[in-house]
mmCIF file of C-alpha atoms in Angstrom:
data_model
loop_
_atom_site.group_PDB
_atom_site.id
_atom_site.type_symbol
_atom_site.label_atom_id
_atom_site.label_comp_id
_atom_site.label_asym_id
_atom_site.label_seq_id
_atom_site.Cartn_x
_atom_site.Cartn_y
_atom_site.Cartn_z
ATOM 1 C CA UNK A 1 25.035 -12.026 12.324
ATOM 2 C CA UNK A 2 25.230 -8.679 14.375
ATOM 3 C CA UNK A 3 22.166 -6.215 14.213
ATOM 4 C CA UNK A 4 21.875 -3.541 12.955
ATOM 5 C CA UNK A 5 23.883 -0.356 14.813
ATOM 6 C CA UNK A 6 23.347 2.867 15.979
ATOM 7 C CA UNK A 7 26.108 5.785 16.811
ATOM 8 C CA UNK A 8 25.673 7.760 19.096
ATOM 9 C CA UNK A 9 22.944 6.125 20.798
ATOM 10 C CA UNK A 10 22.459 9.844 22.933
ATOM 11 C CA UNK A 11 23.199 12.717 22.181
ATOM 12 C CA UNK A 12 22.713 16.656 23.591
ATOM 13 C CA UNK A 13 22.489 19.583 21.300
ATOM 14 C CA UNK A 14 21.430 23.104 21.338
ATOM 15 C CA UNK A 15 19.877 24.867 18.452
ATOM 16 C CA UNK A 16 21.072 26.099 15.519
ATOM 17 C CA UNK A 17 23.934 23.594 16.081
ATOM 18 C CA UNK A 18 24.152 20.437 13.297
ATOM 19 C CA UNK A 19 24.408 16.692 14.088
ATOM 20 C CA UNK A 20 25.313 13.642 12.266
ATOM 21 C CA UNK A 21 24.683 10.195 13.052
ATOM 22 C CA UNK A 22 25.506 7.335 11.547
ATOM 23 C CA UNK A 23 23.900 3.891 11.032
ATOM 24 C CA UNK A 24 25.581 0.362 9.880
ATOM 25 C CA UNK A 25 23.531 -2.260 8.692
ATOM 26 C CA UNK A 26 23.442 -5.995 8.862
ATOM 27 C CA UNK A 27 25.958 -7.601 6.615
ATOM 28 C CA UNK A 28 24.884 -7.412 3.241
ATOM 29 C CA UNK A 29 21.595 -5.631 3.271
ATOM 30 C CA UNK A 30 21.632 -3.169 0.473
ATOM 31 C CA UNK A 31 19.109 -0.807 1.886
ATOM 32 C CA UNK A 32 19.007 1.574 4.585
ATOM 33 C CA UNK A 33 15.830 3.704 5.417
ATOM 34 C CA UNK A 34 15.413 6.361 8.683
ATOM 35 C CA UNK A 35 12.553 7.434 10.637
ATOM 36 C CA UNK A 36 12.140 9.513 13.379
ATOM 37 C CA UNK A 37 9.629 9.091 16.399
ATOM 38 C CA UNK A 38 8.239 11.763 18.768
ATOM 39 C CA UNK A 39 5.268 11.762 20.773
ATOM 40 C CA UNK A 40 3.302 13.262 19.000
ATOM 41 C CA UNK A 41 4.078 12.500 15.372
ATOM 42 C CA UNK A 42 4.869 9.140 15.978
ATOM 43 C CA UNK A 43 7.351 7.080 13.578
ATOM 44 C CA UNK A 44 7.680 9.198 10.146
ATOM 45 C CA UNK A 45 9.471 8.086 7.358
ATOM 46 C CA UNK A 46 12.463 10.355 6.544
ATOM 47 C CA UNK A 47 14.288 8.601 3.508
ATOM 48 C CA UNK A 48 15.921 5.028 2.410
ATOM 49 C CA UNK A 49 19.053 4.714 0.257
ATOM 50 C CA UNK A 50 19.576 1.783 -1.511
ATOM 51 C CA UNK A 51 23.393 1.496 -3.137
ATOM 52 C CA UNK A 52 24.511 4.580 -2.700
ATOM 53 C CA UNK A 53 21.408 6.238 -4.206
ATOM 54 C CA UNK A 54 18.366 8.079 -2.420
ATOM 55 C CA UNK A 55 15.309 6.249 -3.708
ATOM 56 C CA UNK A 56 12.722 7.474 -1.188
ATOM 57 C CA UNK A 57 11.974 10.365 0.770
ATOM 58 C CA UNK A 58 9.650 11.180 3.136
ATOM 59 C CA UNK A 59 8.032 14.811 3.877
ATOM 60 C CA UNK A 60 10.750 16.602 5.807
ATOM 61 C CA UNK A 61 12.704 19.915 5.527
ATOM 62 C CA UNK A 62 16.012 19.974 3.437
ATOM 63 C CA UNK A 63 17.742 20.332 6.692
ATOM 64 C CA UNK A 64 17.269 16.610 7.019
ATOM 65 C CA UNK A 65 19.617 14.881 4.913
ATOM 66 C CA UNK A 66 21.385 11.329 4.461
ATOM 67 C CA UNK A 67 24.104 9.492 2.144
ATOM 68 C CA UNK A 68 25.172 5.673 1.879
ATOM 69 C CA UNK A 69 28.975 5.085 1.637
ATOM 70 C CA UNK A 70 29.610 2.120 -0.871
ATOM 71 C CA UNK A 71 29.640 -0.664 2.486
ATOM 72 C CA UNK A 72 25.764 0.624 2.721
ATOM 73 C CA UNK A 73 27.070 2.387 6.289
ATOM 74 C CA UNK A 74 24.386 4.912 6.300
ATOM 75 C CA UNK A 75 24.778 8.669 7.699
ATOM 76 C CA UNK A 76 22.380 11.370 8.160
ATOM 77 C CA UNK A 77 22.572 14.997 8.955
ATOM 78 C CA UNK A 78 20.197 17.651 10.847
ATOM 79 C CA UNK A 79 21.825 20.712 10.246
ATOM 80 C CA UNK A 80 19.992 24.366 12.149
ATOM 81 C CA UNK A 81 18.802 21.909 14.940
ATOM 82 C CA UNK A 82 14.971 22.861 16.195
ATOM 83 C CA UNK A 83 13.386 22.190 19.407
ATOM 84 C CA UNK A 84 11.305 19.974 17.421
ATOM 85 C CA UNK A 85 13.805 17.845 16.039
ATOM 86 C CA UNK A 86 14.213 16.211 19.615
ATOM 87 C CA UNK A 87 13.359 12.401 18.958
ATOM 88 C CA UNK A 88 14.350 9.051 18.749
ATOM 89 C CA UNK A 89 15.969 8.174 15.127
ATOM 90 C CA UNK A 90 15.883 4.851 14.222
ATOM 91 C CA UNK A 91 17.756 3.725 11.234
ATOM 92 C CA UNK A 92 16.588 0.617 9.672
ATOM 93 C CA UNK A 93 17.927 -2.238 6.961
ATOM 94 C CA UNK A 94 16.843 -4.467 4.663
ATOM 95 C CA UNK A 95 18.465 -6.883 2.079
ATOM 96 C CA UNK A 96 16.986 -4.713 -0.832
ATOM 97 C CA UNK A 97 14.201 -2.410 0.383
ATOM 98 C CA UNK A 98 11.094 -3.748 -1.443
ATOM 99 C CA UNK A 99 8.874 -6.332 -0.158
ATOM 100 C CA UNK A 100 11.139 -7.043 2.393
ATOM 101 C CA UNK A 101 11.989 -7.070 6.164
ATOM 102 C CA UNK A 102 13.473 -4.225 7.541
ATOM 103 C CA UNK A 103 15.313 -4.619 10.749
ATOM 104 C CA UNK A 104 15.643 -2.008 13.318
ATOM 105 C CA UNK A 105 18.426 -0.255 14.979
ATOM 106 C CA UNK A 106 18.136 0.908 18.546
ATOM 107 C CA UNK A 107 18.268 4.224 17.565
ATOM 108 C CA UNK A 108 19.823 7.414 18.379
ATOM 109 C CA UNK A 109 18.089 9.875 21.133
ATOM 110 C CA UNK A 110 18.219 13.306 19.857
ATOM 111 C CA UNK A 111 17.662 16.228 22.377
ATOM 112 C CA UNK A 112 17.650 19.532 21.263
ATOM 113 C CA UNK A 113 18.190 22.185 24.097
ATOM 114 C CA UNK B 1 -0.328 11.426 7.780
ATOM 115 C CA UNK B 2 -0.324 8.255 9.135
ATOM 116 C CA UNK B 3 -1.427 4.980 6.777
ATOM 117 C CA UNK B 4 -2.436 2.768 9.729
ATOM 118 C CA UNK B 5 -4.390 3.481 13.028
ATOM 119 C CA UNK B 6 -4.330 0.728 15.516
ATOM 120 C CA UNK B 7 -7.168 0.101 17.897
ATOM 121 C CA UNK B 8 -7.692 -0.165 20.969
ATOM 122 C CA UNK B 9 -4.845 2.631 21.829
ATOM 123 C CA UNK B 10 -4.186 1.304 25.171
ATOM 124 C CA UNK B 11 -4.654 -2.280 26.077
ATOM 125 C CA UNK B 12 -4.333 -4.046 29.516
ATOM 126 C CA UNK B 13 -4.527 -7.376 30.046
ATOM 127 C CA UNK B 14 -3.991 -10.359 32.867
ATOM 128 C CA UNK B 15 -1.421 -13.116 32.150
ATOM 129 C CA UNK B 16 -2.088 -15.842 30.529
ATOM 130 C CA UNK B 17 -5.304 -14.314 28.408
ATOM 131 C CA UNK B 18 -5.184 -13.747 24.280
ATOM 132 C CA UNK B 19 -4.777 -9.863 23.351
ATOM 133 C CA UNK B 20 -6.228 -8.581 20.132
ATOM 134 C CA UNK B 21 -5.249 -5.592 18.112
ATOM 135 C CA UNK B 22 -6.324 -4.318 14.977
ATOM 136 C CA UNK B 23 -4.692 -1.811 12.381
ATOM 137 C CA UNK B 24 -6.855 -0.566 9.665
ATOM 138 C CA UNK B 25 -5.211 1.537 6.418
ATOM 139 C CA UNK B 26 -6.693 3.738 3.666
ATOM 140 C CA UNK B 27 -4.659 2.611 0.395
ATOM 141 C CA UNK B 28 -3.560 -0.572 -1.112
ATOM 142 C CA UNK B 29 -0.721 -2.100 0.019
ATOM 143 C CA UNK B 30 2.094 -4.695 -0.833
ATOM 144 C CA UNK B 31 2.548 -6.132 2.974
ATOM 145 C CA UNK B 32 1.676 -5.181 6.169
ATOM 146 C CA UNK B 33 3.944 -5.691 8.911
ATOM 147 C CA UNK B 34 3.669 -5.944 12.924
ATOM 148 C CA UNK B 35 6.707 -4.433 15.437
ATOM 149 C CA UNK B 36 7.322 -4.227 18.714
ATOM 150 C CA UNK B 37 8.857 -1.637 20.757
ATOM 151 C CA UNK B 38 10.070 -1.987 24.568
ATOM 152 C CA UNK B 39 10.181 1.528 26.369
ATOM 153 C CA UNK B 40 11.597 4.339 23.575
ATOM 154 C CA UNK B 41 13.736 1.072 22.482
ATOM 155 C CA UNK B 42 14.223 0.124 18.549
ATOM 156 C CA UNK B 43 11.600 -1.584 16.860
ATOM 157 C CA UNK B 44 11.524 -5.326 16.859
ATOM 158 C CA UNK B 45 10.189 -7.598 13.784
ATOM 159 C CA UNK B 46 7.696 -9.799 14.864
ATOM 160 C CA UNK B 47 5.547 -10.577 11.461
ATOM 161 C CA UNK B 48 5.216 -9.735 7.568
ATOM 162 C CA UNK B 49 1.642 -10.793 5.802
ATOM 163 C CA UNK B 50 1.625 -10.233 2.168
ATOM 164 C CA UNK B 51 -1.221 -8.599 0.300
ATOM 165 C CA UNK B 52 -2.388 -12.050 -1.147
ATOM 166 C CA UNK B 53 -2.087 -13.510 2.175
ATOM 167 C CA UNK B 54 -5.113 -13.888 4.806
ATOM 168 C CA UNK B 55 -3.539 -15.595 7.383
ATOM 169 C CA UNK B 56 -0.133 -16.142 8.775
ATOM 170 C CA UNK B 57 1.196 -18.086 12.539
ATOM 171 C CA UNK B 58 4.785 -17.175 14.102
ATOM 172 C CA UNK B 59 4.659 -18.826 17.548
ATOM 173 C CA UNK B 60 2.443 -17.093 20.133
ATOM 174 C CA UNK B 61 1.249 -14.850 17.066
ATOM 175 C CA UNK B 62 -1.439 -15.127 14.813
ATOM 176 C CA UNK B 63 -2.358 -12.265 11.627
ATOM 177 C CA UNK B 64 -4.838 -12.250 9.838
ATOM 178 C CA UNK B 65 -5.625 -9.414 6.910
ATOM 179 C CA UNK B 66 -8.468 -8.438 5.429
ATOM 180 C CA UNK B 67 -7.847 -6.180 2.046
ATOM 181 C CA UNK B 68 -11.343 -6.070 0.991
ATOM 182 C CA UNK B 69 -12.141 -4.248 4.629
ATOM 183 C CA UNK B 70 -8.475 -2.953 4.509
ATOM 184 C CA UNK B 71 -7.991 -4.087 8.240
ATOM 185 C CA UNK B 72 -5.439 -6.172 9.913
ATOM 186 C CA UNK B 73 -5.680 -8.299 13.692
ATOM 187 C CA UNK B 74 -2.579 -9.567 15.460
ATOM 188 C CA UNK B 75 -3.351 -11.728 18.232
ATOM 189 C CA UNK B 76 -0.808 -12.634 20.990
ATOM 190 C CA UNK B 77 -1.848 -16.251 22.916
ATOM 191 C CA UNK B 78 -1.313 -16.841 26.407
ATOM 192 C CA UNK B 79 0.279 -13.231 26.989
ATOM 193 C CA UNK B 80 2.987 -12.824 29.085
ATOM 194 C CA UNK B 81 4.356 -9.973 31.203
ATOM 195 C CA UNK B 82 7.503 -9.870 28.951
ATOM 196 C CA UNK B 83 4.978 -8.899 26.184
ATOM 197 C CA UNK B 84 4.564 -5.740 28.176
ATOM 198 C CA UNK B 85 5.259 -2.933 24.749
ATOM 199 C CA UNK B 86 4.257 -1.211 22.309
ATOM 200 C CA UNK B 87 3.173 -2.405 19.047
ATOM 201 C CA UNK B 88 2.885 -0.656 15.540
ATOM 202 C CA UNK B 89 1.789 -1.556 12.329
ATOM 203 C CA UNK B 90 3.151 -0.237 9.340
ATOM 204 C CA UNK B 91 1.688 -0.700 6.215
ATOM 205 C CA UNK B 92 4.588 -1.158 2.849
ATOM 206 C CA UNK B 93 2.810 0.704 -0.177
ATOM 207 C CA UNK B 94 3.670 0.455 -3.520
ATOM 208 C CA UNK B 95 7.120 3.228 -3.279
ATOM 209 C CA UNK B 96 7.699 0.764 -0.833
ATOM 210 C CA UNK B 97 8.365 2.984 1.935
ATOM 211 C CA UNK B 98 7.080 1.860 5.390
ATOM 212 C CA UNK B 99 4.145 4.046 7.191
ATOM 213 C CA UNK B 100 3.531 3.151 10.772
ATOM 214 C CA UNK B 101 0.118 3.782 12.681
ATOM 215 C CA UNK B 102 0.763 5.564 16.199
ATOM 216 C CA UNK B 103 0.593 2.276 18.128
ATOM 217 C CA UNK B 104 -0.997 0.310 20.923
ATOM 218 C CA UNK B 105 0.203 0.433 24.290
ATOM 219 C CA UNK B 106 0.033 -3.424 25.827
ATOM 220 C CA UNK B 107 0.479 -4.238 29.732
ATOM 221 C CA UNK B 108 0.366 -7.478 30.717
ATOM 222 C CA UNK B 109 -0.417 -7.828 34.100
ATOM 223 C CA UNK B 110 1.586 -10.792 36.028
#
């Protein structure tokens, strides 16, 4: 079964510009949750969709947003990009979210110039 | 804020010896899991011990929780340099949402 995959896995931006990435789980998991990791912050919980639906959602400004298409691909979307928002954004997928495994994309590096 | 905080922060240790980490967490929980990361890599699954679980074995890897002193221990046998990473553990709560400690830097020392 392929892993779970990341697009871009780099990318360059300047502020105030937007980005998207985009995230396709393993065959047949249901769920897909992101996080981002800095230094400093470490790995923080951003949000997990689960059929189509947003069911969690971590502490983050409404410039951070996602959506799940209806094959659970997963996108999500920093629009007004900070200096801060520089990080690596994993994506990760599980068959159904609760209680279960979540397996890890090799994530997308983010830098904000 | 962060649910778990791993200890020691940085670890070093020759081949061939056992390394021992420990997570501890503030609220109750419905798993805690252990990852792996190689160098600003994606995270890598190595273990999942339910709440009603004290004691689980995958391999070189042995994990033991503790909910009564909400603390966890994962201990790697017979380390080798390709365990060389970083590892996290992230605590599942009851929105089931994962929250992952800062991490323990491991170097294993051919």
């Amino acid at each position: 079964k392929a892993g779970v995959t990341q697009t871009p896995r780099y990318l360059i931006k300047t502020r105030g510009q937007q980005v998207t990435l985009s995230c396709s789980p393993i065959s047949g998991h249901r769920s897909v949750s992101w996080y981002q990791q800095t230094p400093g912050q470490g790995l923080q919980f951003l949000f997990e969709y689960f059929s189509e639906t947003q069911r969690n959602k971590g502490n983050f400004p409404g410039r951070f947003s996602g959506r799940q298409f209806s094959n659970s691909r997963s996108e999500m979307n920093v629009s007004t990009l900070e200096l801060g928002d520089s990080a690596l954004y994993l994506c990760a997928s599980s068959l159904a979210g609760e209680r279960d495994t979540q397996y890890f994309g090799p994530g997308t590096r983010l830098t904000v110039l | 804020s962060q649910q778990g905080e791993e200890d020691p922060q940085a670890l070093s240790i020759q081949e061939g010896e056992n390394a021992t980490m420990n997570c501890s967490y503030k609220t109750s929980i419905n798993n805690l899991q252990w990852y792996r990361q190689n160098s600003g890599r994606g995270l890598v699954h190595l273990i999942l011990i339910r709440s009603n679980e004290r004691e689980k074995h995958s391999g070189r890897l042995r994990v033991t929780l503790d909910t009564s002193k909400k603390s966890s221990s994962l201990l790697i046998t017979a380390s080798r340099a390709a365990d060389t990473a970083s590892y996290f553990c992230a605590t599942e709560g009851a929105n089931s949402k994962l929250t992952f400690g800062k991490g323990i830097t491991l170097s294993v020392r051919p």
